[in-house]
Tab-separated table of C-alpha atoms and ligand atoms in Angstrom:
chain	number	residue	atom	x	y	z
Z	1	MET	CA	-18.389	-8.174	-34.791
Z	2	THR	CA	-15.498	-10.534	-35.511
Z	3	ILE	CA	-11.865	-9.592	-34.966
Z	4	LEU	CA	-8.765	-11.611	-35.803
Z	5	ILE	CA	-5.600	-10.471	-34.023
Z	6	ARG	CA	-2.914	-12.036	-36.119
Z	7	GLY	CA	0.773	-12.780	-35.698
Z	8	GLY	CA	1.353	-11.649	-32.114
Z	9	THR	CA	2.671	-13.255	-28.956
Z	10	VAL	CA	-0.120	-13.975	-26.490
Z	11	VAL	CA	0.943	-13.211	-22.935
Z	12	ASN	CA	-1.039	-14.679	-20.069
Z	13	ALA	CA	-0.013	-14.807	-16.426
Z	14	ASP	CA	1.101	-18.421	-16.810
Z	15	ARG	CA	2.928	-18.323	-20.159
Z	16	ALA	CA	3.624	-16.510	-23.405
Z	17	PHE	CA	3.206	-18.186	-26.803
Z	18	ARG	CA	2.802	-17.345	-30.473
Z	19	ALA	CA	-0.884	-17.403	-31.401
Z	20	ASP	CA	-3.635	-15.612	-33.258
Z	21	VAL	CA	-6.732	-14.604	-31.309
Z	22	LEU	CA	-10.227	-14.667	-32.789
Z	23	THR	CA	-13.113	-12.857	-31.138
Z	24	GLU	CA	-16.752	-13.240	-32.089
Z	25	GLY	CA	-19.309	-11.014	-30.428
Z	26	ASP	CA	-18.120	-10.288	-26.899
Z	27	ARG	CA	-16.108	-13.514	-26.468
Z	28	ILE	CA	-12.770	-14.970	-27.455
Z	29	VAL	CA	-13.637	-17.997	-29.593
Z	30	ALA	CA	-10.229	-19.260	-30.715
Z	31	VAL	CA	-6.580	-18.937	-29.699
Z	32	GLY	CA	-4.118	-20.785	-31.909
Z	33	GLU	CA	-1.594	-20.684	-34.702
Z	34	ASN	CA	-2.534	-19.735	-38.258
Z	35	LEU	CA	-6.241	-19.116	-37.638
Z	36	GLU	CA	-8.312	-18.503	-40.797
Z	37	ALA	CA	-9.819	-15.040	-41.002
Z	38	PRO	CA	-13.611	-15.361	-41.350
Z	39	ALA	CA	-14.816	-13.403	-44.389
Z	40	HIS	CA	-16.351	-10.593	-42.315
Z	41	ALA	CA	-13.514	-10.320	-39.790
Z	42	GLU	CA	-11.583	-7.169	-39.031
Z	43	VAL	CA	-7.903	-8.174	-38.989
Z	44	ILE	CA	-5.400	-6.536	-36.641
Z	45	ASP	CA	-1.752	-7.146	-37.481
Z	46	ALA	CA	0.012	-7.824	-34.164
Z	47	GLY	CA	3.366	-8.798	-35.685
Z	48	GLY	CA	6.170	-7.968	-33.258
Z	49	GLN	CA	3.626	-7.145	-30.561
Z	50	TYR	CA	2.197	-8.748	-27.435
Z	51	VAL	CA	-1.476	-9.692	-27.102
Z	52	MET	CA	-2.529	-9.490	-23.468
Z	53	PRO	CA	-5.671	-9.528	-21.343
Z	54	GLY	CA	-7.143	-6.043	-21.095
Z	55	GLY	CA	-6.023	-4.265	-17.962
Z	56	ILE	CA	-8.166	-4.292	-14.846
Z	57	ASP	CA	-7.820	-1.204	-12.683
Z	58	PRO	CA	-9.161	-2.406	-9.328
Z	59	HIS	CA	-9.236	1.083	-7.790
Z	60	THR	CA	-10.834	4.092	-9.488
Z	61	HIS	CA	-13.175	6.911	-8.461
Z	62	MET	CA	-15.159	8.230	-11.418
Z	63	GLN	CA	-17.721	10.969	-10.793
Z	64	LEU	CA	-16.978	10.821	-7.063
Z	65	PRO	CA	-18.471	13.497	-4.822
Z	66	PHE	CA	-15.590	14.038	-2.381
Z	67	MET	CA	-14.344	16.814	-0.098
Z	68	GLY	CA	-16.968	19.287	-1.291
Z	69	THR	CA	-16.607	18.752	-5.030
Z	70	VAL	CA	-16.944	16.072	-7.725
Z	71	THR	CA	-14.117	14.469	-9.706
Z	72	ALA	CA	-13.532	15.770	-13.229
Z	73	ASP	CA	-13.810	12.399	-14.948
Z	74	ASP	CA	-17.218	10.769	-14.997
Z	75	PHE	CA	-17.781	7.107	-15.850
Z	76	TYR	CA	-17.692	7.854	-19.581
Z	77	THR	CA	-14.604	10.030	-19.802
Z	78	GLY	CA	-12.730	8.006	-17.192
Z	79	THR	CA	-13.364	4.605	-18.760
Z	80	ALA	CA	-12.663	6.013	-22.235
Z	81	ALA	CA	-9.271	7.241	-21.001
Z	82	GLY	CA	-8.623	3.775	-19.597
Z	83	LEU	CA	-9.398	2.160	-22.959
Z	84	ALA	CA	-6.826	4.389	-24.657
Z	85	GLY	CA	-4.229	2.937	-22.304
Z	86	GLY	CA	-5.307	-0.713	-22.545
Z	87	THR	CA	-7.505	-0.897	-19.444
Z	88	THR	CA	-10.833	-2.564	-20.242
Z	89	THR	CA	-12.347	-3.030	-16.771
Z	90	ILE	CA	-12.464	-0.811	-13.700
Z	91	ILE	CA	-13.511	-1.603	-10.169
Z	92	ASP	CA	-14.895	1.635	-8.774
Z	93	PHE	CA	-16.311	2.408	-5.328
Z	94	VAL	CA	-19.817	3.047	-4.088
Z	95	ILE	CA	-19.292	5.336	-1.074
Z	96	PRO	CA	-22.449	5.851	0.995
Z	97	ASP	CA	-22.643	8.851	3.289
Z	98	PRO	CA	-22.721	7.871	6.948
Z	99	LYS	CA	-26.353	6.926	7.741
Z	100	GLN	CA	-27.187	6.439	4.069
Z	101	ARG	CA	-28.538	3.006	3.183
Z	102	LEU	CA	-25.944	1.003	1.228
Z	103	MET	CA	-28.607	-0.059	-1.269
Z	104	ASP	CA	-29.581	3.559	-1.971
Z	105	ALA	CA	-25.973	4.536	-2.642
Z	106	PHE	CA	-25.468	1.428	-4.767
Z	107	GLN	CA	-28.439	2.309	-6.988
Z	108	THR	CA	-27.185	5.895	-7.321
Z	109	TRP	CA	-23.748	4.727	-8.477
Z	110	ARG	CA	-25.296	2.162	-10.829
Z	111	GLY	CA	-27.175	5.011	-12.478
Z	112	TRP	CA	-24.078	7.198	-12.798
Z	113	ALA	CA	-22.103	4.334	-14.306
Z	114	GLU	CA	-24.562	3.605	-17.111
Z	115	LYS	CA	-22.588	5.944	-19.361
Z	116	ALA	CA	-19.360	3.937	-18.942
Z	117	ALA	CA	-17.531	2.973	-22.125
Z	118	ALA	CA	-15.799	-0.012	-20.515
Z	119	ASP	CA	-16.937	-2.766	-18.189
Z	120	TYR	CA	-17.154	-1.828	-14.520
Z	121	THR	CA	-17.983	-3.301	-11.167
Z	122	PHE	CA	-18.098	-1.932	-7.630
Z	123	HIS	CA	-16.568	-2.337	-4.223
Z	124	VAL	CA	-19.123	-0.951	-1.742
Z	125	ALA	CA	-17.820	1.101	1.172
Z	126	VAL	CA	-19.037	0.491	4.705
Z	127	THR	CA	-18.769	3.915	6.319
Z	128	TRP	CA	-21.034	3.332	9.342
Z	129	TRP	CA	-22.841	0.503	11.071
Z	130	ASP	CA	-26.327	-0.556	12.047
Z	131	ASP	CA	-28.635	-3.477	11.275
Z	132	THR	CA	-29.555	-2.094	7.853
Z	133	VAL	CA	-25.893	-2.213	6.838
Z	134	HIS	CA	-25.759	-5.881	7.866
Z	135	GLU	CA	-28.894	-6.511	5.792
Z	136	ASP	CA	-27.789	-4.507	2.746
Z	137	MET	CA	-24.408	-6.250	2.646
Z	138	GLY	CA	-26.319	-9.499	2.302
Z	139	THR	CA	-28.552	-8.120	-0.458
Z	140	LEU	CA	-25.540	-6.767	-2.348
Z	141	VAL	CA	-23.693	-10.079	-2.213
Z	142	LYS	CA	-26.637	-12.358	-2.886
Z	143	ARG	CA	-28.520	-10.324	-5.489
Z	144	HIS	CA	-26.160	-7.763	-6.994
Z	145	GLY	CA	-22.809	-9.435	-7.570
Z	146	VAL	CA	-20.826	-7.433	-5.004
Z	147	ASN	CA	-18.103	-9.486	-3.300
Z	148	SER	CA	-15.866	-6.813	-1.779
Z	149	PHE	CA	-16.470	-4.117	0.818
Z	150	LYS	CA	-14.255	-1.093	1.368
Z	151	HIS	CA	-13.348	0.530	4.686
Z	152	PHE	CA	-11.751	3.950	4.957
Z	153	MET	CA	-9.687	4.043	8.135
Z	154	ALA	CA	-8.933	7.720	7.346
Z	155	TYR	CA	-11.104	10.805	6.633
Z	156	LYS	CA	-12.297	11.475	10.192
Z	157	ASN	CA	-15.613	13.344	10.441
Z	158	ALA	CA	-16.507	12.101	6.977
Z	159	ILE	CA	-16.374	8.491	5.788
Z	160	MET	CA	-13.959	6.987	8.334
Z	161	ALA	CA	-14.949	3.577	9.691
Z	162	ASP	CA	-14.272	3.116	13.407
Z	163	ASP	CA	-13.072	-0.187	14.887
Z	164	GLU	CA	-16.618	-1.288	15.725
Z	165	THR	CA	-17.592	-0.854	12.080
Z	166	LEU	CA	-14.463	-2.649	10.893
Z	167	VAL	CA	-15.013	-5.637	13.161
Z	168	LYS	CA	-18.731	-5.984	12.415
Z	169	SER	CA	-18.308	-5.475	8.694
Z	170	PHE	CA	-15.337	-7.874	8.405
Z	171	ARG	CA	-17.346	-10.523	10.260
Z	172	ARG	CA	-20.362	-9.994	8.028
Z	173	ALA	CA	-18.152	-10.164	4.917
Z	174	LEU	CA	-16.785	-13.501	6.105
Z	175	GLU	CA	-20.305	-14.821	6.626
Z	176	LEU	CA	-21.186	-13.783	3.067
Z	177	GLY	CA	-18.031	-14.958	1.304
Z	178	ALA	CA	-16.982	-11.393	0.458
Z	179	ILE	CA	-13.557	-9.814	0.913
Z	180	PRO	CA	-13.000	-6.712	3.064
Z	181	THR	CA	-10.648	-4.073	1.686
Z	182	VAL	CA	-9.147	-1.136	3.573
Z	183	HIS	CA	-7.680	2.290	2.995
Z	184	ALA	CA	-5.129	1.970	5.784
Z	185	GLU	CA	-4.327	5.245	7.525
Z	186	ASN	CA	-4.995	6.100	11.161
Z	187	GLY	CA	-7.579	8.851	10.652
Z	188	GLU	CA	-7.358	10.171	14.211
Z	189	LEU	CA	-3.595	10.576	13.960
Z	190	VAL	CA	-3.912	12.314	10.590
Z	191	TYR	CA	-6.513	14.669	12.031
Z	192	GLN	CA	-4.405	15.612	15.054
Z	193	LEU	CA	-1.238	16.087	12.964
Z	194	GLN	CA	-3.191	18.296	10.548
Z	195	ARG	CA	-4.432	20.491	13.433
Z	196	GLU	CA	-0.887	20.794	14.824
Z	197	LEU	CA	0.582	21.753	11.441
Z	198	LEU	CA	-2.120	24.370	10.864
Z	199	ALA	CA	-1.573	25.764	14.387
Z	200	LYS	CA	2.112	26.190	13.561
Z	201	GLY	CA	1.162	28.105	10.418
Z	202	ILE	CA	2.259	25.346	8.037
Z	203	ARG	CA	-0.706	25.570	5.680
Z	204	GLY	CA	0.569	24.730	2.174
Z	205	PRO	CA	0.689	21.422	0.270
Z	206	GLU	CA	4.138	20.686	1.753
Z	207	ALA	CA	2.272	19.916	4.993
Z	208	HIS	CA	0.231	17.116	3.401
Z	209	PRO	CA	2.902	14.363	3.636
Z	210	LEU	CA	3.926	15.637	7.106
Z	211	SER	CA	0.405	14.892	8.311
Z	212	ARG	CA	0.513	11.345	6.912
Z	213	PRO	CA	3.937	9.788	7.644
Z	214	PRO	CA	4.498	6.073	6.924
Z	215	GLU	CA	3.785	5.061	10.534
Z	216	VAL	CA	0.253	6.458	10.197
Z	217	GLU	CA	-0.319	4.056	7.336
Z	218	ALA	CA	1.503	1.137	8.949
Z	219	GLU	CA	-0.514	1.383	12.179
Z	220	ALA	CA	-3.753	1.061	10.253
Z	221	ALA	CA	-2.438	-1.727	8.026
Z	222	ASN	CA	-1.333	-3.669	11.091
Z	223	ARG	CA	-4.685	-3.031	12.798
Z	224	ALA	CA	-6.735	-4.154	9.794
Z	225	ILE	CA	-4.550	-7.246	9.419
Z	226	ALA	CA	-4.905	-8.039	13.124
Z	227	ILE	CA	-8.689	-7.702	13.012
Z	228	ALA	CA	-8.861	-9.863	9.897
Z	229	GLY	CA	-6.517	-12.393	11.504
Z	230	VAL	CA	-8.605	-12.705	14.658
Z	231	LEU	CA	-11.832	-13.080	12.686
Z	232	GLY	CA	-10.329	-15.335	10.020
Z	233	THR	CA	-11.228	-13.124	7.055
Z	234	PRO	CA	-8.987	-12.381	4.119
Z	235	VAL	CA	-8.161	-8.680	3.701
Z	236	TYR	CA	-7.020	-6.573	0.751
Z	237	ILE	CA	-5.064	-3.404	1.473
Z	238	VAL	CA	-5.500	-0.722	-1.177
Z	239	HIS	CA	-2.794	1.741	-2.219
Z	240	VAL	CA	0.077	0.391	-0.109
Z	241	SER	CA	2.587	3.234	-0.313
Z	242	CYS	CA	5.323	2.524	2.203
Z	243	ALA	CA	7.824	-0.108	3.287
Z	244	GLU	CA	6.257	-0.349	6.756
Z	245	SER	CA	2.824	-1.362	5.429
Z	246	LEU	CA	4.416	-3.798	3.053
Z	247	GLU	CA	6.297	-5.341	5.988
Z	248	ALA	CA	3.004	-5.797	7.835
Z	249	ILE	CA	1.601	-7.636	4.825
Z	250	ALA	CA	4.721	-9.766	4.398
Z	251	ARG	CA	4.749	-10.748	8.085
Z	252	ALA	CA	1.087	-11.732	8.012
Z	253	ARG	CA	1.479	-13.735	4.815
Z	254	ALA	CA	4.503	-15.519	6.268
Z	255	ARG	CA	2.230	-16.566	9.150
Z	256	GLY	CA	-0.241	-17.988	6.654
Z	257	GLN	CA	-2.737	-15.150	6.745
Z	258	ARG	CA	-4.539	-14.351	3.494
Z	259	VAL	CA	-3.615	-10.708	2.963
Z	260	TYR	CA	-3.399	-8.978	-0.403
Z	261	GLY	CA	-1.769	-5.671	-1.282
Z	262	GLU	CA	-2.265	-3.144	-4.063
Z	263	ALA	CA	0.332	-0.693	-5.387
Z	264	LEU	CA	-0.530	2.432	-7.357
Z	265	ALA	CA	1.349	3.267	-10.550
Z	266	GLY	CA	1.963	6.730	-9.120
Z	267	HIS	CA	3.428	5.486	-5.844
Z	268	LEU	CA	5.809	3.259	-7.817
Z	269	VAL	CA	7.480	6.087	-9.743
Z	270	ILE	CA	6.732	9.502	-8.205
Z	271	ASP	CA	8.528	10.760	-5.090
Z	272	ASP	CA	7.610	13.218	-2.367
Z	273	SER	CA	9.678	16.083	-3.765
Z	274	VAL	CA	6.516	17.041	-5.708
Z	275	TYR	CA	5.076	18.562	-2.510
Z	276	ARG	CA	7.936	21.059	-2.396
Z	277	HIS	CA	7.423	22.235	-5.996
Z	278	ALA	CA	7.975	25.988	-6.317
Z	279	ASP	CA	4.511	26.406	-7.842
Z	280	PRO	CA	1.920	25.574	-5.157
Z	281	GLU	CA	-0.649	24.802	-7.868
Z	282	VAL	CA	1.589	21.970	-9.076
Z	283	ALA	CA	2.259	20.753	-5.527
Z	284	ARG	CA	-1.493	20.714	-4.813
Z	285	ALA	CA	-2.121	18.631	-7.927
Z	286	TYR	CA	-0.156	15.803	-6.290
Z	287	VAL	CA	-2.118	15.836	-3.051
Z	288	MET	CA	-3.526	12.371	-2.590
Z	289	SER	CA	-3.648	9.942	0.305
Z	290	PRO	CA	-1.482	8.175	1.157
Z	291	PRO	CA	1.009	10.708	-0.201
Z	292	PHE	CA	3.879	10.099	-2.602
Z	293	ARG	CA	6.937	8.968	-0.662
Z	294	SER	CA	10.723	8.850	-0.908
Z	295	SER	CA	12.533	6.532	-3.315
Z	296	HIS	CA	13.269	4.133	-0.450
Z	297	HIS	CA	9.561	3.299	-0.379
Z	298	GLN	CA	9.320	2.997	-4.168
Z	299	THR	CA	12.105	0.405	-4.089
Z	300	ALA	CA	10.186	-1.500	-1.418
Z	301	LEU	CA	6.971	-1.435	-3.461
Z	302	TRP	CA	8.721	-2.884	-6.504
Z	303	GLN	CA	10.196	-5.579	-4.300
Z	304	GLY	CA	6.695	-6.269	-2.979
Z	305	LEU	CA	5.401	-6.809	-6.510
Z	306	GLN	CA	8.401	-8.950	-7.416
Z	307	GLY	CA	8.303	-11.003	-4.245
Z	308	GLY	CA	4.577	-11.691	-4.266
Z	309	ASN	CA	3.571	-9.618	-1.244
Z	310	LEU	CA	1.842	-7.021	-3.444
Z	311	HIS	CA	-0.562	-8.421	-5.998
Z	312	THR	CA	-2.210	-5.728	-8.059
Z	313	THR	CA	-1.417	-2.372	-9.585
Z	314	ALA	CA	-4.121	0.287	-9.659
Z	315	THR	CA	-4.377	4.049	-10.019
Z	316	ASP	CA	-6.912	5.357	-7.506
Z	317	HIS	CA	-7.890	7.525	-10.507
Z	318	CYS	CA	-9.613	10.470	-8.810
Z	319	THR	CA	-9.074	13.635	-10.814
Z	320	PHE	CA	-9.590	17.178	-9.619
Z	321	CYS	CA	-8.749	20.239	-11.696
Z	322	ALA	CA	-6.670	23.211	-10.526
Z	323	GLY	CA	-9.730	25.220	-9.563
Z	324	GLN	CA	-10.940	22.401	-7.341
Z	325	LYS	CA	-7.517	21.818	-5.800
Z	326	GLY	CA	-7.472	25.567	-5.160
Z	327	MET	CA	-10.222	25.125	-2.545
Z	328	GLY	CA	-7.290	24.337	-0.273
Z	329	ALA	CA	-5.037	27.200	-1.354
Z	330	ASP	CA	-4.618	28.467	2.212
Z	331	ASP	CA	-5.413	25.256	4.116
Z	332	PHE	CA	-3.899	22.003	2.855
Z	333	THR	CA	-6.561	19.951	4.646
Z	334	ARG	CA	-9.133	21.326	2.193
Z	335	ILE	CA	-7.303	20.291	-0.977
Z	336	PRO	CA	-9.448	17.552	-2.549
Z	337	ASN	CA	-7.367	14.370	-2.300
Z	338	GLY	CA	-6.789	12.478	-5.508
Z	339	CYS	CA	-4.784	12.089	-8.719
Z	340	GLY	CA	-5.350	10.550	-12.163
Z	341	GLY	CA	-3.616	7.759	-14.025
Z	342	VAL	CA	-6.155	5.287	-15.440
Z	343	GLU	CA	-4.828	5.890	-18.970
Z	344	GLU	CA	-1.152	5.739	-18.023
Z	345	ARG	CA	-0.982	2.850	-15.538
Z	346	MET	CA	-0.238	0.030	-17.975
Z	347	ALA	CA	2.508	1.920	-19.822
Z	348	VAL	CA	4.087	3.238	-16.614
Z	349	VAL	CA	4.177	-0.231	-15.027
Z	350	TRP	CA	5.530	-1.764	-18.247
Z	351	ASP	CA	8.194	0.892	-18.687
Z	352	ALA	CA	9.363	0.969	-15.072
Z	353	GLY	CA	8.680	-2.741	-14.470
Z	354	VAL	CA	9.364	-4.776	-17.609
Z	355	ASN	CA	11.932	-2.542	-19.323
Z	356	THR	CA	14.026	-2.531	-16.146
Z	357	GLY	CA	13.897	-6.330	-15.829
Z	358	ARG	CA	11.911	-6.234	-12.582
Z	359	LEU	CA	8.920	-8.008	-14.133
Z	360	THR	CA	8.574	-10.467	-16.990
Z	361	PRO	CA	5.744	-9.816	-19.457
Z	362	SER	CA	3.738	-12.598	-17.770
Z	363	GLU	CA	4.343	-11.032	-14.353
Z	364	PHE	CA	3.174	-7.721	-15.827
Z	365	VAL	CA	-0.091	-9.386	-16.917
Z	366	ARG	CA	-0.434	-10.888	-13.456
Z	367	VAL	CA	-0.161	-7.538	-11.650
Z	368	THR	CA	-2.136	-5.462	-14.145
Z	369	SER	CA	-5.000	-7.884	-14.776
Z	370	THR	CA	-4.991	-11.542	-13.725
Z	371	ASN	CA	-4.472	-11.146	-9.980
Z	372	ALA	CA	-7.241	-8.541	-9.731
Z	373	ALA	CA	-9.559	-10.893	-11.659
Z	374	GLN	CA	-8.728	-13.759	-9.320
Z	375	ILE	CA	-8.857	-11.831	-6.032
Z	376	PHE	CA	-12.191	-10.239	-6.962
Z	377	ASN	CA	-13.570	-13.422	-8.543
Z	378	ILE	CA	-14.091	-12.570	-12.200
Z	379	TYR	CA	-11.417	-14.940	-13.530
Z	380	PRO	CA	-11.145	-16.328	-16.211
Z	381	ARG	CA	-13.923	-14.206	-17.723
Z	382	LYS	CA	-11.464	-11.341	-17.180
Z	383	GLY	CA	-7.677	-11.546	-16.801
Z	384	SER	CA	-7.008	-14.216	-19.426
Z	385	VAL	CA	-6.656	-14.505	-23.185
Z	386	SER	CA	-8.394	-17.853	-23.567
Z	387	VAL	CA	-11.383	-19.385	-25.305
Z	388	GLY	CA	-14.594	-18.375	-23.571
Z	389	ALA	CA	-13.111	-15.315	-21.877
Z	390	ASP	CA	-14.503	-11.845	-22.530
Z	391	ALA	CA	-13.021	-10.322	-25.682
Z	392	ASP	CA	-11.059	-7.715	-23.692
Z	393	VAL	CA	-7.642	-7.687	-25.272
Z	394	VAL	CA	-4.818	-5.202	-25.608
Z	395	VAL	CA	-2.261	-5.327	-28.399
Z	396	TRP	CA	0.958	-3.998	-26.951
Z	397	ASP	CA	3.931	-2.633	-28.852
Z	398	PRO	CA	7.007	-3.048	-26.641
Z	399	GLN	CA	8.968	-0.641	-28.880
Z	400	GLY	CA	6.311	2.068	-29.142
Z	401	THR	CA	7.000	5.221	-27.168
Z	402	ARG	CA	4.889	8.032	-25.825
Z	403	THR	CA	5.552	11.116	-23.760
Z	404	LEU	CA	2.805	11.351	-21.158
Z	405	SER	CA	1.184	14.760	-20.843
Z	406	ALA	CA	-1.983	16.548	-19.804
Z	407	ALA	CA	-1.948	18.088	-23.283
Z	408	THR	CA	-2.531	14.715	-24.957
Z	409	GLN	CA	-4.364	12.675	-22.305
Z	410	HIS	CA	-8.000	11.645	-22.743
Z	411	SER	CA	-8.886	12.233	-19.100
Z	412	LYS	CA	-10.822	15.442	-18.463
Z	413	GLY	CA	-8.413	16.313	-15.690
Z	414	ASP	CA	-6.137	19.287	-16.389
Z	415	PHE	CA	-3.012	17.731	-14.905
Z	416	ASN	CA	-0.939	14.607	-15.507
Z	417	VAL	CA	1.073	13.328	-12.555
Z	418	PHE	CA	3.413	11.613	-15.052
Z	419	GLU	CA	3.881	14.806	-17.113
Z	420	GLY	CA	6.940	14.639	-19.367
Z	421	ARG	CA	7.728	10.970	-18.678
Z	422	THR	CA	8.556	9.104	-21.869
Z	423	VAL	CA	7.506	5.466	-21.731
Z	424	ARG	CA	8.482	2.626	-24.057
Z	425	GLY	CA	5.763	-0.012	-24.374
Z	426	ILE	CA	2.268	1.219	-25.274
Z	427	ALA	CA	-1.172	-0.032	-26.247
Z	428	THR	CA	-1.668	0.128	-30.010
Z	429	HIS	CA	-5.107	-1.536	-30.105
Z	430	THR	CA	-7.686	-2.142	-27.439
Z	431	VAL	CA	-10.551	-4.561	-27.952
Z	432	ALA	CA	-13.295	-4.299	-25.314
Z	433	ALA	CA	-16.292	-6.649	-25.279
Z	434	GLY	CA	-15.334	-7.636	-28.816
Z	435	LYS	CA	-15.239	-4.104	-30.248
Z	436	LEU	CA	-12.130	-2.347	-31.499
Z	437	VAL	CA	-12.297	0.758	-29.324
Z	438	TYR	CA	-8.765	2.080	-29.724
Z	439	ALA	CA	-6.517	1.759	-32.764
Z	440	ASP	CA	-3.204	3.558	-33.218
Z	441	GLY	CA	-4.224	6.706	-31.417
Z	442	ASP	CA	-7.839	6.703	-32.605
Z	443	LEU	CA	-10.159	6.354	-29.586
Z	444	ARG	CA	-13.610	5.053	-30.509
Z	445	ALA	CA	-15.043	4.702	-27.037
Z	446	GLU	CA	-18.800	4.412	-27.014
Z	447	ARG	CA	-20.829	6.034	-24.266
Z	448	GLY	CA	-22.871	3.384	-22.465
Z	449	ALA	CA	-21.159	0.375	-24.054
Z	450	GLY	CA	-19.678	-0.714	-20.724
Z	451	ARG	CA	-21.497	-3.394	-18.776
Z	452	TYR	CA	-21.946	-3.927	-15.074
Z	453	VAL	CA	-19.950	-7.026	-14.107
Z	454	GLU	CA	-21.345	-9.210	-11.333
Z	455	ARG	CA	-18.762	-10.804	-9.059
Z	456	PRO	CA	-20.014	-13.878	-7.207
Z	457	ALA	CA	-19.206	-14.482	-3.568
Z	458	PHE	CA	-16.426	-16.918	-2.723
Z	459	THR	CA	-18.717	-19.368	-0.948
Z	460	ASN	CA	-22.392	-20.153	-1.200
Z	461	ASN	CA	-22.973	-21.351	2.348
Z	462	VAL	CA	-24.525	-18.071	3.493
Y	501	URP	O1	-6.429	10.692	-2.187
Y	501	URP	C1	-7.134	9.787	-2.563
Y	501	URP	N1	-6.628	8.573	-2.591
Y	501	URP	N2	-8.401	10.043	-2.976
Y	501	URP	C2	-9.375	9.104	-3.326
Y	501	URP	C3	-10.021	8.475	-2.135
Y	501	URP	C4	-9.138	7.439	-1.528
Y	501	URP	O2	-8.677	7.600	-0.420
Y	501	URP	O3	-8.872	6.418	-2.169
Y	502	ZN	ZN1	-25.054	-12.095	10.469
Y	503	ZN	ZN1	-7.934	5.586	-0.297
Y	504	ZN	ZN1	-9.317	5.450	-3.631
């Protein structure tokens, strides 16, 4: 398949320039002015539009078994929704049960992901420790293209990693040239606060943020950064939601420590009033961890993206329907944690970031695609509109508008955390691996077309 994207402005992280883009098979083969259309080419008119690297969502959970249920979107429906919003690659998570071999979990997730419509790759979670974990981390890095390992510092009595696991896993990651990532929340503190709230009879979704105040997150962020600093490993902090965690990152970076931070589209624009919604079903739909926070924290997160202390935007796409959320109707600790957004992230970040003047179009590309590609070592195959890169391209109409809604979303979730928000700046065409998979509202996602993307380690002296 050959596609010529004609007449647009190419936006990369380093610059924006007028150029046509020609793709042949799954690669970009030419970027330049006035390219000839090969006879068999499909031509996309990008006049008045931007042509950008397809989005990379570095944090999703498709088909995740979690808190006694499984997310509504599987790898097909979730990646298809992403394509409709201009996201062409996801980095999902393999999450072994404690005592489960990492390699067994990895093979299970690889099987589940075969139906993906867009390219995917995996962070692998280290939820426990013994010699087999040490061995499997090596196998994953050396033979399976995994270069990042995830640590949940929350979810006590489930997948929480204790300090021993963190230290041993961070050290092993360093040895292998892989990057540790953390969900930073003090799981013990969350657990005790949850018990206290329940004992006081505060059982509804309004208790969720009370059990996870910013300090709970900041303590864990500081701890992970300290461990990484002592061992000399880089560290990537997922879903940074509060000013205090951001400050921990900024302080460490000012000292010269290699720390990266991720912001979620939801945390950037949704505030904690959602937990006090009159309809508890709506309030439960917003239960995710860390929780949505006050506007003070949103301002800080934008400043983090602008100032270079936060590097990526993600969604933590992890959809549960009302029936599933209802498992926690009389005990907020049983509400499955997670919200959607894979389809909306790019438009939400553009609308609230570029339209407000906070980000330039190139900075938008940096935080929605290029930085993730560089941090997780798939650049410039991903994250760049350039010759030789994967033909993952989004044509973006800065004047196009859409009102986000569960009624029109492609996700199989039954709720949209951005419900009713009208955004200006939307994907009109998405090209993934050289195929036109989304065109002016017509989603042509193909089950199984997505490919597993190997991510090499950062060093080879293992
Ligand atoms: O609430 C959330 N974020 N659910 C997904 C799992 C995680 O912590 O990322
Ligand atoms: Zn070793
Ligand atoms: Zn998390
Ligand atoms: Zn997550």
